[in-house]
Short mmCIF file of C-alpha atoms and ligand atoms in Angstrom, two decimals:
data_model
loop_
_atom_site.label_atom_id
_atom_site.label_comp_id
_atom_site.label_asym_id
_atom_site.label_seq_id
_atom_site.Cartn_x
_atom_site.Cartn_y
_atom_site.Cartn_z
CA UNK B 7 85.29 90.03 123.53
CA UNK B 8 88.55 90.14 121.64
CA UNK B 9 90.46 92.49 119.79
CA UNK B 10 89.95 90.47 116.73
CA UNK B 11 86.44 90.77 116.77
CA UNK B 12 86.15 94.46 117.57
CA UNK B 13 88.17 95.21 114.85
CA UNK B 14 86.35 92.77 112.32
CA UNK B 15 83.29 94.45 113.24
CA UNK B 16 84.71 97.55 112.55
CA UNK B 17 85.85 96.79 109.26
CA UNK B 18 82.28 95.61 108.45
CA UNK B 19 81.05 98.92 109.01
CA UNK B 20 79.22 97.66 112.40
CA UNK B 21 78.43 100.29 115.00
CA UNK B 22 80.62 99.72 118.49
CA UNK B 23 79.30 100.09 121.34
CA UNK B 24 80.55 101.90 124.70
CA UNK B 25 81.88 99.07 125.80
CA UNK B 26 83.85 98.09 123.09
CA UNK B 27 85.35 101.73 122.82
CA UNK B 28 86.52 101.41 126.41
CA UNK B 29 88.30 97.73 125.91
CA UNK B 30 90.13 98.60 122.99
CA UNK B 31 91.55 101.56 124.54
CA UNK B 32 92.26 100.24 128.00
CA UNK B 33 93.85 97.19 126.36
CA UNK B 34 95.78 99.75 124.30
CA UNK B 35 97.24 101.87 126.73
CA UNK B 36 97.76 98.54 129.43
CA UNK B 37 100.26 96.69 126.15
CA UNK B 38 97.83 93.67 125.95
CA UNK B 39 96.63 95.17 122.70
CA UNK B 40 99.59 95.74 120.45
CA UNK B 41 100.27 98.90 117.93
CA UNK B 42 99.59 96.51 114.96
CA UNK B 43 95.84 95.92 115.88
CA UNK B 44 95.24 99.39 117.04
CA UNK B 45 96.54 100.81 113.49
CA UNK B 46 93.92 98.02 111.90
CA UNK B 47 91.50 99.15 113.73
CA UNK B 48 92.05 103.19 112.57
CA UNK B 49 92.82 102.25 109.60
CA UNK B 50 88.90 100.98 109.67
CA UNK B 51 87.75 104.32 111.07
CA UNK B 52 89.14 106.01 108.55
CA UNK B 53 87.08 103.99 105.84
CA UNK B 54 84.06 102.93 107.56
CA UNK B 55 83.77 106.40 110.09
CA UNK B 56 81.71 106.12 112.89
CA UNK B 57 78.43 107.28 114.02
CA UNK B 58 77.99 110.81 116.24
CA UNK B 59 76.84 108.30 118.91
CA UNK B 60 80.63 106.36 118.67
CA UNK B 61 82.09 109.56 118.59
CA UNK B 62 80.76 110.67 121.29
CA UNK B 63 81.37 107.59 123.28
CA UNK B 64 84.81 107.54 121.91
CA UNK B 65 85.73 111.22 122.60
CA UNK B 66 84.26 110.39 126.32
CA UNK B 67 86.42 107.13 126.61
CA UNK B 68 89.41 108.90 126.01
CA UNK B 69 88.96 111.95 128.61
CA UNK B 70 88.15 108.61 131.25
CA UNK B 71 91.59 107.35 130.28
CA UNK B 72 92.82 110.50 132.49
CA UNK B 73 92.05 113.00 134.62
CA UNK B 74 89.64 115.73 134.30
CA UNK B 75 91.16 119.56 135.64
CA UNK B 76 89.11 121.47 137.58
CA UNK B 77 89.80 125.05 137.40
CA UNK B 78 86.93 126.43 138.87
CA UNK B 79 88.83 127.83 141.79
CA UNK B 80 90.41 130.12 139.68
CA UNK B 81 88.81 133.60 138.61
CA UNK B 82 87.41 134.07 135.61
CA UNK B 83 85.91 132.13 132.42
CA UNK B 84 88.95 129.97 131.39
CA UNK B 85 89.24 129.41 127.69
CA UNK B 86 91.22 126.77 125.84
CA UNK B 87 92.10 126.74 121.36
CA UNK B 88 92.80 124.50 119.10
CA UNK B 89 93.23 123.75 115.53
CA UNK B 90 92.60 120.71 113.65
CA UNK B 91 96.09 121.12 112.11
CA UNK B 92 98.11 123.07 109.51
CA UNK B 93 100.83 124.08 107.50
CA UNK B 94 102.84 126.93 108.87
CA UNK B 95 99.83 127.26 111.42
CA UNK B 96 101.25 128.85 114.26
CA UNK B 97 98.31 130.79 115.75
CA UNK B 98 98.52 129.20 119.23
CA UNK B 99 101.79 130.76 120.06
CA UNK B 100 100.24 133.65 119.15
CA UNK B 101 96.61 133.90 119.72
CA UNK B 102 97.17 131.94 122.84
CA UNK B 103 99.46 135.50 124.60
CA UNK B 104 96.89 137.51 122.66
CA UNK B 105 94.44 136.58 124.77
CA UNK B 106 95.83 136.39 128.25
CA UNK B 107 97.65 139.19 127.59
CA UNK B 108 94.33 140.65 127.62
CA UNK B 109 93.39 138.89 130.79
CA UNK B 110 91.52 135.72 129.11
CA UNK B 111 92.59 132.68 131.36
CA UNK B 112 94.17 130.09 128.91
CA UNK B 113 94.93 126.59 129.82
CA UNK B 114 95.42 124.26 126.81
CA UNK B 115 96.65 121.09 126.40
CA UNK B 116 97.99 120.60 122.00
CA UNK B 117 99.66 118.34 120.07
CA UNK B 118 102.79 117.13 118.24
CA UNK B 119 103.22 117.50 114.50
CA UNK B 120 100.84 114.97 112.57
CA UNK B 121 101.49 113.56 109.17
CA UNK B 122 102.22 116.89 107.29
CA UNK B 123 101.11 119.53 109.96
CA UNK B 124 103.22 121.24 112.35
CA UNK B 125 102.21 120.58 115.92
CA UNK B 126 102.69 123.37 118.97
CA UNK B 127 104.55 121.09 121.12
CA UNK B 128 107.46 120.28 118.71
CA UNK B 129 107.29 123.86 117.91
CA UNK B 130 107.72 124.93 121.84
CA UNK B 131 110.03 122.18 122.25
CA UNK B 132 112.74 124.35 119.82
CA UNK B 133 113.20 126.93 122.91
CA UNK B 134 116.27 125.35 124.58
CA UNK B 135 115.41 124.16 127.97
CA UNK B 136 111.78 124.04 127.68
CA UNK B 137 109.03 121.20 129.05
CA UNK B 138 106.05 120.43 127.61
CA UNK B 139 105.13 117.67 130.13
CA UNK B 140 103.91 119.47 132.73
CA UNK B 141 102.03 117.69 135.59
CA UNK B 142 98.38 118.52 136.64
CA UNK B 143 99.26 120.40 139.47
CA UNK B 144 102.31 122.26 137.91
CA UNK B 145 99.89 122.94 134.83
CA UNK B 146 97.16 124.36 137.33
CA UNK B 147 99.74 126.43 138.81
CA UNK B 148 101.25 128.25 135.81
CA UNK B 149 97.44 128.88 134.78
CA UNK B 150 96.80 130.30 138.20
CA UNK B 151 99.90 132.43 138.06
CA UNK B 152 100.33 133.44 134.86
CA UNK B 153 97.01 133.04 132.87
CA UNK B 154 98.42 131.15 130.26
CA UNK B 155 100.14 127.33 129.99
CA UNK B 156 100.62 124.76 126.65
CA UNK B 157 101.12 121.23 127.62
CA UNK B 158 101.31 118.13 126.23
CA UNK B 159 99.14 114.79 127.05
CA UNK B 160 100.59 112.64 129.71
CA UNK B 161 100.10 109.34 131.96
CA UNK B 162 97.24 111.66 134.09
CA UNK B 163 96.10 113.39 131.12
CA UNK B 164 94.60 111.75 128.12
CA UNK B 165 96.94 109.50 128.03
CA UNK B 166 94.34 107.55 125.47
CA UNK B 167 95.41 110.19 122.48
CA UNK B 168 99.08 110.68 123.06
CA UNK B 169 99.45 106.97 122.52
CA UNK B 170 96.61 106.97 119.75
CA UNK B 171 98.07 110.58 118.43
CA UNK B 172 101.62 108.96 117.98
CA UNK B 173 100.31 105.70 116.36
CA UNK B 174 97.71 107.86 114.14
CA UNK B 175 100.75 110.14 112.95
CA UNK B 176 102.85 107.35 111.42
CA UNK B 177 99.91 105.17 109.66
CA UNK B 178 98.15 107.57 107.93
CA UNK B 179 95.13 106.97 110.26
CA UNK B 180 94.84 111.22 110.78
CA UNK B 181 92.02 111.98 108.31
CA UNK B 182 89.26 110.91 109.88
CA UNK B 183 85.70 113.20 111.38
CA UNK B 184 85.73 110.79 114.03
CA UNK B 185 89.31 110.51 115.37
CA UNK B 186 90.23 113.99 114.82
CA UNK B 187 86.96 114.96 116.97
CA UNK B 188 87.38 112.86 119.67
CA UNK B 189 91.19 113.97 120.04
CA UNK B 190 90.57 117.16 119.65
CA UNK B 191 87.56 117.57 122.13
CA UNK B 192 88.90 114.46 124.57
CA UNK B 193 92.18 117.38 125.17
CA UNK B 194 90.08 120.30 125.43
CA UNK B 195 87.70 118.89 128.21
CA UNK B 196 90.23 117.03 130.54
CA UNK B 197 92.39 120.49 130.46
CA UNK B 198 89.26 122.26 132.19
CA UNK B 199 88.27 124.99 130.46
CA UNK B 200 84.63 126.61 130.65
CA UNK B 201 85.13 127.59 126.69
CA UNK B 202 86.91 126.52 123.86
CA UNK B 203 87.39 128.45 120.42
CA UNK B 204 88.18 125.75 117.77
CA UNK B 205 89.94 126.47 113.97
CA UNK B 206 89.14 123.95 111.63
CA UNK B 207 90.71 123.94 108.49
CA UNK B 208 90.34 122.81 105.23
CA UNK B 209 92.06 123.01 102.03
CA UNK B 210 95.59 121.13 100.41
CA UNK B 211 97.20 121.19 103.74
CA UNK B 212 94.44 120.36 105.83
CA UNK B 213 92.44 116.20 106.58
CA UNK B 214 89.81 117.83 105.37
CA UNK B 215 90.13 119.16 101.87
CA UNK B 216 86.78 120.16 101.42
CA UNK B 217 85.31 123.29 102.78
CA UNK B 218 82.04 121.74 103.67
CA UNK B 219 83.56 118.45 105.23
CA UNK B 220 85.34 120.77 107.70
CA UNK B 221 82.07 122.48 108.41
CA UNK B 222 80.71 118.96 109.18
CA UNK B 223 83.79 118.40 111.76
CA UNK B 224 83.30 121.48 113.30
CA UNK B 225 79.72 120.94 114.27
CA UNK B 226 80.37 117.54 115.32
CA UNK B 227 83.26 119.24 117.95
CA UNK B 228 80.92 122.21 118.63
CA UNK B 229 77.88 119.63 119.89
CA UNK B 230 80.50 117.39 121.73
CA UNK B 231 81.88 120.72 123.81
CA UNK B 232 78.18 121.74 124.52
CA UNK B 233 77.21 118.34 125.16
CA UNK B 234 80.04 118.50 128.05
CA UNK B 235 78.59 121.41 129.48
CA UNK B 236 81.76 123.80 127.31
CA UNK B 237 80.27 127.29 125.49
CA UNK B 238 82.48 126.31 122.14
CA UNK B 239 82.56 128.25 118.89
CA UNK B 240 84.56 127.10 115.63
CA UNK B 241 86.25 129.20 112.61
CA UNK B 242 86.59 127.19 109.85
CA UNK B 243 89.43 128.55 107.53
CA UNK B 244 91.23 128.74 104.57
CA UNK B 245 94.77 126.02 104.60
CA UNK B 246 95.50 125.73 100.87
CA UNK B 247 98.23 127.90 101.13
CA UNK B 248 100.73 127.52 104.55
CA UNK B 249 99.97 130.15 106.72
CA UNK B 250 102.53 133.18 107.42
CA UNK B 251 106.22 132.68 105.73
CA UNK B 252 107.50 129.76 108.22
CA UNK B 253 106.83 125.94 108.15
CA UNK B 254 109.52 124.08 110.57
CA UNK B 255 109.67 124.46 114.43
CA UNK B 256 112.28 127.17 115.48
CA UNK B 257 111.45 129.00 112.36
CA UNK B 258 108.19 128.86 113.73
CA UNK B 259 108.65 130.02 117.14
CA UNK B 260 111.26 132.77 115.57
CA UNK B 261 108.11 134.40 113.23
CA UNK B 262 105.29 134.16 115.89
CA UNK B 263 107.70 136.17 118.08
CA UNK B 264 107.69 138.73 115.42
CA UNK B 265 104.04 138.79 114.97
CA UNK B 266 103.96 139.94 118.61
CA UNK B 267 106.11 142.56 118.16
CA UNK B 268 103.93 143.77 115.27
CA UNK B 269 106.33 142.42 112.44
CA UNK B 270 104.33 139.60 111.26
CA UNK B 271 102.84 138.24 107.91
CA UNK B 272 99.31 139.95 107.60
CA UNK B 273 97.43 137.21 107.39
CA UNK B 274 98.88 134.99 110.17
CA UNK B 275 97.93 138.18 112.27
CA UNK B 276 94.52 138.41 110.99
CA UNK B 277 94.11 135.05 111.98
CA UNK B 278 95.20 135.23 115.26
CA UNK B 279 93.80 138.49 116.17
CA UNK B 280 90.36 136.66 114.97
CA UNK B 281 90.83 134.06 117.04
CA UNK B 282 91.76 135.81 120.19
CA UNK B 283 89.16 137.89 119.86
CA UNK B 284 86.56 134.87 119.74
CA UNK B 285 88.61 133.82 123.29
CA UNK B 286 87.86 137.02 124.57
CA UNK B 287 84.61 137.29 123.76
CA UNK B 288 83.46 133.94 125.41
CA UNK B 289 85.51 134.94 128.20
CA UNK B 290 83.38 138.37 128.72
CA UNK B 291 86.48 140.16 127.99
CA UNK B 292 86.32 143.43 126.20
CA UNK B 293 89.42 144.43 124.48
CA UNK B 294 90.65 144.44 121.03
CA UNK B 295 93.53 141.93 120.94
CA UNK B 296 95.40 144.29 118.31
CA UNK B 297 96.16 146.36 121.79
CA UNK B 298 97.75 143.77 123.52
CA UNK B 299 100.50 143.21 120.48
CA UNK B 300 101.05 147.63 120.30
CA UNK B 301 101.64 147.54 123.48
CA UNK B 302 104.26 144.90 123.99
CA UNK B 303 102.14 142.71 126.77
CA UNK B 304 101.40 139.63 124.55
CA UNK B 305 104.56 139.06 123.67
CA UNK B 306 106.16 139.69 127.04
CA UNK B 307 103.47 136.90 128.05
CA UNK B 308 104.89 134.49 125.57
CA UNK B 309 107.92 134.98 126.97
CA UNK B 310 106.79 134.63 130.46
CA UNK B 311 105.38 131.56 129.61
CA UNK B 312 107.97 129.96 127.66
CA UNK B 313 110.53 130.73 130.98
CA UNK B 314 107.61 129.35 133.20
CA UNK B 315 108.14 126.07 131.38
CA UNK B 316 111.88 126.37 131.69
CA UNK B 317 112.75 127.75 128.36
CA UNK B 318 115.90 129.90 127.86
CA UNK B 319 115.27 132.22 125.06
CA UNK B 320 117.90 134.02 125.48
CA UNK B 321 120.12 130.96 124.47
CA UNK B 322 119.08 131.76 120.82
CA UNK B 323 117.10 129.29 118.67
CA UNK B 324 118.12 126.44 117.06
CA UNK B 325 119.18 127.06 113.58
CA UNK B 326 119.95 124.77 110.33
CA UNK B 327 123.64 124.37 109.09
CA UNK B 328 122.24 124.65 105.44
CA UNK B 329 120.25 127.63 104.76
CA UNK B 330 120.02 127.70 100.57
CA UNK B 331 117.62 129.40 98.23
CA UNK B 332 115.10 127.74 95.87
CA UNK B 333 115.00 129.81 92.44
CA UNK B 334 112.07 130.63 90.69
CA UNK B 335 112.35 129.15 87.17
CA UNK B 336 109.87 131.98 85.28
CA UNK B 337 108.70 135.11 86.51
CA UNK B 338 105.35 135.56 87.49
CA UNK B 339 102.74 136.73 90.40
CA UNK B 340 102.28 134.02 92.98
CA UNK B 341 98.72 132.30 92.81
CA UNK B 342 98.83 129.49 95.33
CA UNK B 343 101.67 127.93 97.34
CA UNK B 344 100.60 124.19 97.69
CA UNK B 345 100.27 123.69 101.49
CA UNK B 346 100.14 120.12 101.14
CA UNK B 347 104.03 119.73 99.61
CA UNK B 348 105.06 122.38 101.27
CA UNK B 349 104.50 119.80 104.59
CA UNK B 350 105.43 117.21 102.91
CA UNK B 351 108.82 118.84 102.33
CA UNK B 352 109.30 120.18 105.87
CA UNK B 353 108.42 116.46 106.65
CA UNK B 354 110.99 115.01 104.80
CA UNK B 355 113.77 118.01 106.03
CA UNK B 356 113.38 116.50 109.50
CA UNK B 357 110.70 118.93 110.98
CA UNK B 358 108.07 115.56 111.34
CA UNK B 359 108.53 112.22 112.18
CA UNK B 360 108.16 109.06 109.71
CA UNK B 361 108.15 107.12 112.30
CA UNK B 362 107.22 106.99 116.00
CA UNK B 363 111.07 106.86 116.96
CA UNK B 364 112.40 109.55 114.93
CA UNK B 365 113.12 112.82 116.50
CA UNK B 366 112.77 116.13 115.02
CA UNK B 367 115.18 118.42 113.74
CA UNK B 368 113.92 121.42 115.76
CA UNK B 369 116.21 124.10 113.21
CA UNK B 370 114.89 122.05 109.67
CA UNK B 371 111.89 123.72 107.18
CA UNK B 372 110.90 126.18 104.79
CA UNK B 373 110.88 130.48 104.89
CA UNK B 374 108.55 131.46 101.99
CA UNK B 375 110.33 134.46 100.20
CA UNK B 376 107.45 134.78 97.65
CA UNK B 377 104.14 134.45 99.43
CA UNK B 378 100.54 134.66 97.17
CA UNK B 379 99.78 138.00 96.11
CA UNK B 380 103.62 138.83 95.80
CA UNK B 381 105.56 138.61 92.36
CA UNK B 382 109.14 137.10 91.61
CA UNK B 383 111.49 137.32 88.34
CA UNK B 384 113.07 134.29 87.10
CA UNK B 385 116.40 133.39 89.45
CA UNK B 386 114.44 135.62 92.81
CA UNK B 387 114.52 133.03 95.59
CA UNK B 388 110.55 131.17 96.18
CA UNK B 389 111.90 130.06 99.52
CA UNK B 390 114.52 129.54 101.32
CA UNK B 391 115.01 125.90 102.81
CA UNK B 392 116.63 125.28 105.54
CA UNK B 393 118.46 121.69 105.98
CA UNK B 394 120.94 119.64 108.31
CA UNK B 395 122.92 119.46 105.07
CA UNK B 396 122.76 120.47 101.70
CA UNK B 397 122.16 117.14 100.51
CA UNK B 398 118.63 117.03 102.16
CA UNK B 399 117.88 120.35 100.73
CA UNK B 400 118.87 118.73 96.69
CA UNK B 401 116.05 116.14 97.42
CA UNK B 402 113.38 118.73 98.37
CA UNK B 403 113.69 121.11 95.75
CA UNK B 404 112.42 119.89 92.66
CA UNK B 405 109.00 119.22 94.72
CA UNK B 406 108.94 122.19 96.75
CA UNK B 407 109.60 124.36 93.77
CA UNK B 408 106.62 122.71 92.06
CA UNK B 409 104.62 124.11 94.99
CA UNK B 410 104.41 127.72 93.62
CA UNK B 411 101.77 128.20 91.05
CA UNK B 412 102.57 130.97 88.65
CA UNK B 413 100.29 133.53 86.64
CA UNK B 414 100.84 136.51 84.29
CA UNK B 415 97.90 138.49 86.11
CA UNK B 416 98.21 140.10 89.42
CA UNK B 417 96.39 137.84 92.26
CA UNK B 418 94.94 138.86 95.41
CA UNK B 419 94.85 136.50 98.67
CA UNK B 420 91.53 134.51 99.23
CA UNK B 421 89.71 135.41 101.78
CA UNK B 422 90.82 133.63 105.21
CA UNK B 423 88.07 132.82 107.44
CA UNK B 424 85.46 130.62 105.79
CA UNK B 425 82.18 130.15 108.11
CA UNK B 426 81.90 130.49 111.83
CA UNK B 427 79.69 128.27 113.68
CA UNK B 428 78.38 128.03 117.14
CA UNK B 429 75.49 126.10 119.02
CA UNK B 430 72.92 128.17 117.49
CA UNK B 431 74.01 128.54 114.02
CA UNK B 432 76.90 128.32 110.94
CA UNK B 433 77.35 131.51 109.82
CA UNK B 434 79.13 131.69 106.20
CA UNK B 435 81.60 134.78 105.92
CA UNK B 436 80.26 135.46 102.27
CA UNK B 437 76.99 136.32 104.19
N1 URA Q 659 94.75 117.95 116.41
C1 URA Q 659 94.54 116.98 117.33
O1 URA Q 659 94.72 117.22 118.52
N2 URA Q 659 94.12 115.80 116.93
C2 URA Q 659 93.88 115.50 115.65
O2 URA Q 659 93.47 114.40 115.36
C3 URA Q 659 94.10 116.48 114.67
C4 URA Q 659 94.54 117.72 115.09
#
């Protein structure tokens, strides 16, 4: 076998089999297969997919590229999150203290930004002094002592998607059922949780644009977690517009602290509270995560955890040089912010990578002023955009400002949460 030929057969739409999975990534991850074959090869996932069978295979290959946690020593139904990516989507850092705040056990291993979409770790990363790479047994540790750790993939765990994540991220391999499933699940079963609560979007700034393709990824994930023995339940929910008022990392970090002290945007709340709640429930918890931010203990357990990992909050959080206003050019009431160029800009202000080298500019992205459902006059500020210089910011703005659709009539906010689905059952929320 050669790589040559499992990628031809790929890209004739052939079905691989186990075998094939496991030499393409172990020749991957050893450097005898190279990043240009790997990226041919996603490239012909993304166009030719893969059958649940692959995925399957695929999603298993990559957790055998690592090790597997076990956390059944410690008390308790451990649950794990995680989204399929976003713009502005910063419900781990919030949902994630929700629920262990409420005594959910919450070990979770996420990812870095992709294409467009924020990702937790970069976001965590923005707290001065804090690690990500925790090891297995300094991972297990935090759980056991605190209830609550974020990690990133290493050499021991899944190493098979932080090498594909990166290559995926700069070769516009991302939107894919297959690849985003197997990533996804591959994380949430080595980090040894008994349950996982998964939010898929879909929308502008999501891979899957259409509402019923996302439903179609979120079964796949939900039959992969039961398959590996993991109670999992998915929301599937609204990402046309970003979600809350801040896209970038520190400005991220800086809002979901606010959420937890019961300043935040409503619907980034409703969202997390939602989610949390699903945590608790597989968890046999009974408590109303809306307690846990009135009463201060979620976001002192963010801010446990982010000192457990070595971050020093009180340090302050990075912030841009260039903070400037974008100006509305007519008045109007806000219909849709498009999620999609709203990324896109934060992308290109530093808060993503082009490339696998580039690092991120932790203090760079976007503060929407006038979210959908508010109004603005001509000259009120949509945003403001926040820049290592000025210059950056000039580029942006004619794009970003083209973001904000504008109506004469009033508009209210779409409803969030799409369809819920679980082993048994998708469950639309119009029902
Ligand atoms: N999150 C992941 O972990 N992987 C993906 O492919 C997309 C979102």
């Amino acid at each position: 076998m050669t790589p040559l030929e499992v990628i031809a057969r790929k890209r004739d739409g052939e079905e691989h089999s186990a075998q094939e999975l496991r030499f393409l990534l172990s020749g991957y991850l050893d450097g005898s297969i190279p990043d240009y074959q790997m990226a041919a090869w996603l490239m012909a996932v993304c166009t030719r997919g893969m059958t649940r069978a692959e995925t399957l295979e695929l999603t298993r290959a990559m957790v055998d590229s690592g090790e597997v946690l076990d956390l059944s020593e410690l008390p308790g139904i451990k649950v794990d999150k995680h989204s399929t990516g976003g713009v502005g989507d910063k419900v781990t850092l919030i949902a994630g203290p929700l629920a262990a705040a409420c005594g959910v056990v919450v070990p979770k291993l996420s990812g870095r930004a992709l294409a467009h979409t924020g990702g937790t770790l970069d976001k965590l990363e923005s707290v001065p002094g804090l690690t990500v790479d925790l090891d297995p047994d300094r991972f297990r540790r935090q759980v056991a002592e605190l209830g609550l750790a974020v990690a990133a993939q290493s050499p021991r765990m899944v190493p098979a998607d932080k090498a594909l994540y990166g290559l995926r991220d700069v070769t516009a391999t991302v939107p894919s059922v297959p690849l985003i499933a197997s990533s996804v699940m591959s994380k949430k079963i080595a980090a040894g949780a008994d349950a996982i609560v998964l939010d898929v979007k879909f929308g502008r700034g999501a891979f899957m644009p259409d509402p019923d393709m996302a439903v179609f990824l979120a079964r796949e994930m939900v039959e992969i977690g039961e398959g590996a023995g993991r109670r999992t339940v998915a929301l599937v929910t609204a990402m046309d517009n970003p979600l809350g008022r801040a896209v970038g990392n520190a400005l991220e970090v800086r809002e979901a602290l606010a959420a937890l002290s019961g300043e935040g945007d409503e619907e980034l709340v409703e969202v997390s509270v939602r989610v949390a709640a699903e945590m608790c429930r597989l968890a046999g918890v009974e408590r109303d995560p809306r307690t846990a931010i009135a009463d201060g203990s979620a976001r002192r357990k963010f801010e446990a955890m982010l000192k457990a990992q070595g971050g020093r909050l009180d340090e302050g959080l990075p912030e841009a040089q260039a903070q400037v206003p974008l100006p509305a050019t007519a008045s109007g009431h806000v219909a849709a912010i498009d999620a999609l160029e709203v990324g896109r800009a934060a992308l290109a202000l530093g808060a993503g990578r082009m490339r696998k080298e580039d690092r991120i500019d932790p203090g760079a992205g976007i503060v929407i002023e006038a979210p959908v459902g508010g109004s603005v006059q001509a000259g009120d500020p949509l945003a403001t955009v926040h820049a290592r210089n000025p210059e950056l910011v000039v580029d942006v703005a004619p794009r970003l400002a083209a973001a904000w659709r504008l109506v004469d009539e009033p508009v209210r906010r779409p409803p969030h949460v799409y369809a819920r689905v679980d082993a048994q059952r998708v469950t639309m929320a119009s029902e």
